[in-house]
XYZ file of C-alpha atoms in Angstrom:
352
model
C 87.882 125.207 78.875
C 88.717 123.445 82.560
C 91.288 125.908 82.581
C 90.158 128.812 81.386
C 91.349 131.001 84.201
C 95.292 129.572 83.524
C 95.094 129.650 79.675
C 94.169 131.937 76.481
C 91.537 130.287 74.590
C 92.333 130.623 70.759
C 94.576 134.007 71.203
C 91.692 136.096 73.090
C 92.652 137.457 76.422
C 92.263 134.705 79.185
C 89.628 135.324 81.563
C 89.581 136.427 85.172
C 87.692 133.695 86.920
C 86.361 130.504 85.832
C 83.022 131.529 86.909
C 83.003 134.098 83.788
C 82.542 130.529 81.255
C 78.828 130.306 80.242
C 77.137 132.266 82.808
C 77.722 130.370 85.856
C 78.474 133.751 87.803
C 74.809 133.889 87.301
C 73.824 131.131 89.229
C 74.024 129.255 92.588
C 73.418 125.743 94.042
C 70.935 126.212 96.580
C 69.869 124.127 99.529
C 67.729 124.561 102.978
C 69.554 124.028 106.426
C 68.141 123.486 109.552
C 69.402 125.843 112.675
C 71.880 122.784 113.838
C 73.487 122.037 110.366
C 74.160 126.087 109.794
C 76.010 126.056 113.016
C 77.689 121.999 112.477
C 78.806 123.311 108.796
C 79.440 127.415 109.039
C 80.306 127.634 112.652
C 79.166 130.652 114.142
C 76.836 132.975 112.545
C 77.349 136.407 112.441
C 73.759 137.439 111.850
C 69.908 136.458 113.388
C 69.690 133.166 114.398
C 66.233 131.220 111.992
C 65.112 127.792 112.282
C 65.852 127.552 108.195
C 69.022 129.259 106.632
C 69.263 128.867 102.480
C 72.905 128.020 101.760
C 73.477 129.315 98.218
C 77.131 127.689 96.169
C 78.325 130.150 94.069
C 81.274 131.529 91.791
C 82.992 127.860 91.085
C 86.922 127.996 91.153
C 89.764 126.170 89.776
C 91.860 127.950 93.182
C 91.928 124.796 95.220
C 90.643 122.632 93.318
C 90.993 118.694 92.627
C 90.587 115.756 91.279
C 88.062 112.980 92.222
C 86.520 110.291 91.083
C 82.570 110.540 90.489
C 80.186 107.814 90.604
C 81.343 105.829 87.424
C 84.735 106.212 88.714
C 85.497 109.013 86.071
C 88.376 111.553 86.639
C 86.220 114.972 87.094
C 87.739 118.390 88.483
C 86.370 118.933 92.129
C 85.808 123.051 92.238
C 86.426 125.404 94.889
C 83.059 127.531 95.525
C 82.034 130.110 97.928
C 79.331 130.326 100.265
C 76.441 132.399 101.613
C 73.944 131.610 103.923
C 70.201 133.481 103.873
C 68.134 133.374 107.100
C 64.412 132.341 106.379
C 61.488 133.692 107.920
C 57.842 131.323 107.555
C 56.850 133.295 104.933
C 59.887 132.746 103.068
C 59.669 128.523 103.443
C 55.456 129.075 102.614
C 56.785 130.601 98.934
C 59.476 127.771 98.639
C 56.184 125.479 99.258
C 53.631 127.112 96.569
C 56.348 126.543 94.176
C 58.037 123.473 94.937
C 58.134 120.465 92.168
C 59.612 117.510 92.712
C 60.579 114.009 90.541
C 58.182 111.790 90.269
C 57.919 109.631 93.307
C 56.337 106.671 95.614
C 55.183 106.578 99.433
C 55.015 103.058 100.553
C 54.631 102.597 104.336
C 55.201 106.246 105.327
C 58.667 106.349 103.466
C 58.991 107.924 99.568
C 61.616 106.696 96.600
C 62.225 107.965 93.095
C 59.578 106.359 91.173
C 61.431 103.367 88.587
C 63.869 103.054 91.528
C 64.008 99.818 93.410
C 64.355 100.775 97.229
C 65.008 96.949 98.384
C 67.726 97.241 101.078
C 67.929 100.929 101.434
C 64.846 101.468 103.476
C 66.812 102.678 106.269
C 67.934 105.724 103.438
C 64.883 106.617 102.445
C 62.707 109.916 103.628
C 60.081 110.094 105.866
C 56.576 111.290 104.933
C 54.593 109.497 107.601
C 51.436 111.560 107.404
C 51.335 110.749 103.091
C 48.979 107.939 102.235
C 51.047 104.901 100.224
C 50.492 106.112 96.694
C 52.580 107.309 93.465
C 53.141 111.267 93.446
C 54.707 114.279 91.642
C 54.733 117.844 92.525
C 54.709 120.390 90.030
C 54.700 124.301 90.678
C 53.485 124.049 94.201
C 50.522 121.249 92.813
C 49.972 117.887 93.981
C 49.359 114.858 91.879
C 48.635 111.537 92.210
C 48.888 108.594 89.235
C 46.222 105.840 89.538
C 47.581 103.506 87.346
C 51.571 103.333 87.614
C 51.249 99.638 86.709
C 50.440 100.174 83.090
C 53.386 100.510 80.795
C 52.596 103.511 79.614
C 52.093 104.283 83.648
C 53.665 108.269 82.687
C 49.974 108.942 81.044
C 47.637 110.273 83.677
C 47.424 112.170 86.860
C 44.632 114.420 89.089
C 45.483 116.800 91.524
C 45.015 115.884 95.153
C 42.246 117.299 97.011
C 43.048 120.559 99.218
C 43.435 118.817 102.932
C 45.769 115.705 101.140
C 49.108 115.695 103.585
C 51.071 117.316 101.023
C 49.673 120.186 100.826
C 50.343 121.032 104.733
C 53.333 122.803 103.745
C 55.160 122.259 106.979
C 58.681 123.926 107.565
C 59.987 120.423 108.123
C 58.163 118.721 105.085
C 59.398 121.946 102.515
C 63.116 121.499 104.061
C 62.860 117.849 102.934
C 61.259 117.942 99.661
C 63.632 120.761 98.656
C 66.620 118.861 99.276
C 65.340 115.342 98.738
C 62.920 116.350 96.232
C 64.998 115.209 93.278
C 66.497 111.962 94.357
C 64.561 110.757 97.461
C 67.752 109.566 98.977
C 68.965 110.827 102.396
C 72.605 110.737 101.051
C 71.613 114.364 100.033
C 70.637 115.320 103.155
C 73.009 118.270 103.859
C 76.195 117.079 106.008
C 79.351 119.157 105.236
C 80.411 122.533 103.299
C 82.096 120.580 100.386
C 79.785 117.462 100.116
C 79.267 116.138 96.252
C 75.915 115.395 96.828
C 74.023 118.139 96.780
C 70.357 118.674 95.502
C 70.193 119.640 91.755
C 68.347 122.960 93.411
C 69.274 126.350 91.724
C 69.133 130.318 92.181
C 69.370 133.060 90.388
C 68.788 137.201 90.046
C 66.310 138.973 88.086
C 65.651 141.985 88.261
C 67.079 142.486 91.067
C 65.107 139.717 93.043
C 66.266 136.389 94.140
C 64.340 133.228 92.411
C 64.287 129.837 93.673
C 62.150 127.115 91.584
C 61.746 129.418 88.719
C 60.143 131.870 90.966
C 61.073 134.857 93.163
C 61.697 134.339 96.967
C 62.168 137.442 97.853
C 60.909 141.088 96.790
C 63.316 143.839 95.776
C 62.859 145.821 98.793
C 62.767 142.686 101.315
C 64.895 143.527 104.458
C 66.125 140.018 104.042
C 67.608 140.766 100.710
C 68.516 144.174 101.569
C 70.594 142.895 104.485
C 72.023 140.092 102.191
C 73.478 142.300 100.000
C 75.180 144.142 102.111
C 76.592 141.188 103.725
C 77.987 140.150 100.608
C 79.517 143.680 100.121
C 80.901 143.358 103.698
C 82.459 140.075 102.635
C 84.002 141.268 99.695
C 85.574 144.646 101.749
C 87.053 141.997 104.185
C 88.386 139.657 101.677
C 89.229 141.482 98.247
C 89.458 137.721 96.391
C 85.812 136.948 97.787
C 83.537 137.349 94.887
C 79.803 138.430 96.188
C 76.758 136.718 94.783
C 74.635 139.773 93.485
C 72.809 140.554 90.485
C 75.194 141.026 87.908
C 72.377 141.949 85.234
C 71.475 139.821 82.194
C 74.766 138.735 80.270
C 75.322 141.282 76.769
C 76.125 139.764 73.162
C 79.642 140.523 73.985
C 79.396 138.539 77.133
C 77.916 135.700 75.527
C 80.496 135.861 72.239
C 83.346 136.051 74.547
C 82.500 133.558 77.410
C 79.598 131.061 76.031
C 79.496 127.681 74.988
C 80.250 127.547 70.838
C 78.784 124.700 69.501
C 81.070 123.409 66.532
C 79.241 123.263 63.190
C 77.003 120.156 62.410
C 77.186 119.675 66.014
C 73.647 119.574 68.764
C 73.912 120.637 72.197
C 71.488 118.164 73.626
C 69.180 119.250 77.012
C 66.758 116.851 78.674
C 63.482 118.896 79.809
C 64.306 117.831 83.267
C 67.929 119.249 83.909
C 67.968 117.509 87.424
C 67.549 114.271 86.204
C 68.453 114.343 82.232
C 71.371 112.631 80.990
C 72.496 114.787 78.365
C 75.333 117.021 76.295
C 76.215 117.733 79.522
C 77.704 113.807 80.268
C 78.256 112.865 76.869
C 79.110 115.881 74.847
C 77.770 117.334 71.533
C 75.936 115.170 69.047
C 76.633 114.790 65.436
C 73.958 115.910 63.405
C 74.740 112.565 60.728
C 73.244 110.417 64.593
C 69.555 112.561 64.020
C 67.731 110.400 62.382
C 64.384 111.492 63.318
C 62.171 113.932 65.353
C 59.140 113.671 67.272
C 55.714 114.663 65.569
C 52.907 113.947 67.594
C 52.595 113.475 71.401
C 49.811 110.993 72.254
C 50.176 110.916 75.973
C 49.804 112.460 78.428
C 46.542 114.160 77.870
C 47.247 118.346 78.726
C 47.628 121.137 76.558
C 51.275 119.414 75.439
C 48.774 117.108 73.003
C 49.505 117.229 69.645
C 51.978 118.257 67.376
C 55.140 120.058 68.146
C 55.848 123.473 67.974
C 58.995 122.780 65.693
C 59.719 123.493 61.844
C 57.142 121.430 59.868
C 59.004 118.716 57.708
C 58.269 116.326 55.830
C 55.192 114.504 56.793
C 56.183 111.756 54.207
C 58.447 109.567 55.156
C 58.914 106.104 55.662
C 58.558 106.300 59.925
C 55.935 108.271 59.872
C 54.209 106.732 57.387
C 54.852 103.008 59.232
C 53.744 104.712 62.718
C 50.431 106.366 61.110
C 49.612 103.242 59.449
C 50.453 101.296 62.671
C 48.247 103.661 64.529
C 45.526 103.352 62.541
C 45.415 99.394 61.742
C 45.677 99.110 65.546
C 42.424 101.894 66.266
C 40.373 100.010 63.107
C 41.121 96.621 64.977
C 40.182 98.030 68.380
C 36.389 99.327 67.069
C 36.239 96.489 65.521
C 36.619 94.281 68.723
C 34.443 96.421 70.720
C 31.585 96.984 68.333
C 31.248 93.117 67.959
C 31.412 92.531 71.361
C 28.590 94.924 71.871
C 26.326 93.450 69.259
C 27.140 89.697 71.148
C 24.111 88.112 72.619
C 23.975 88.122 76.292
C 24.970 84.494 77.637
C 21.884 83.781 79.339
């Protein structure tokens, strides 16, 4: 698949562009740049000045691609991408902040690091959140939650929304910039430094019904002057350079496009995807999973409390299996033992 621009696929005509693979042309990698970074990375800007810009990297191509070593010392192709810039207003930054999502992170002494990662020796590389009280937080669709029991083995269990006056609800442009670019990895290594930087935020942009979406929500209305100006800018780039592929709304892929350019999963193999695309190691890293390697499935969620508690909405399967019966037997034995213990404790006489 890597050489889709060069070689035919199973006798079919070769693809005109590598970005036609798997619907990649519909998506762009996204990060925020301040004005200084925008000038340093992209030189003189062709449009109005703004304190922050949205940079979009799109249409990956094999032209100019080279082999590099990743963080695991594996040889991987480093693809060339086209880039676009959009100046952002205060209103746009507020829209981004209102739909912000991050990983779970710990704030200590005004610095933040990802939950589950030991920051020892890396203090100078941690982003600063100086006004935020110490604690463990996560932000989901703009709502800020705090975890009170991170010392428990099942630390992912319970979280509560913080008060509206909490510093993480300030939504200043600087804080939005930090949380958008570093909210997944919480490391200054991911701050924008160059156009060809490999360490980029796991943030994506896409068009839907003419609206540019970030964080699962529209950033611009269809008739937003900034959106209209961006569309004209992309068309002008293509007129000046016919090889340039503009980032525009290509509409939903048709069944024919999916059949021709989609990812084909072999028989008795499964494509495994984690529910947190930015931090999951899944089939994108280790490939398809053979059916024989799948030994069971989740039948009931006990924690965390919420609307996911209970049975999963997947096709029913037999309850009377060895693993199921073993787990439920242990659960009820533990429940019974706990009930007897506390019942005995409550009936015990006071020590005086």
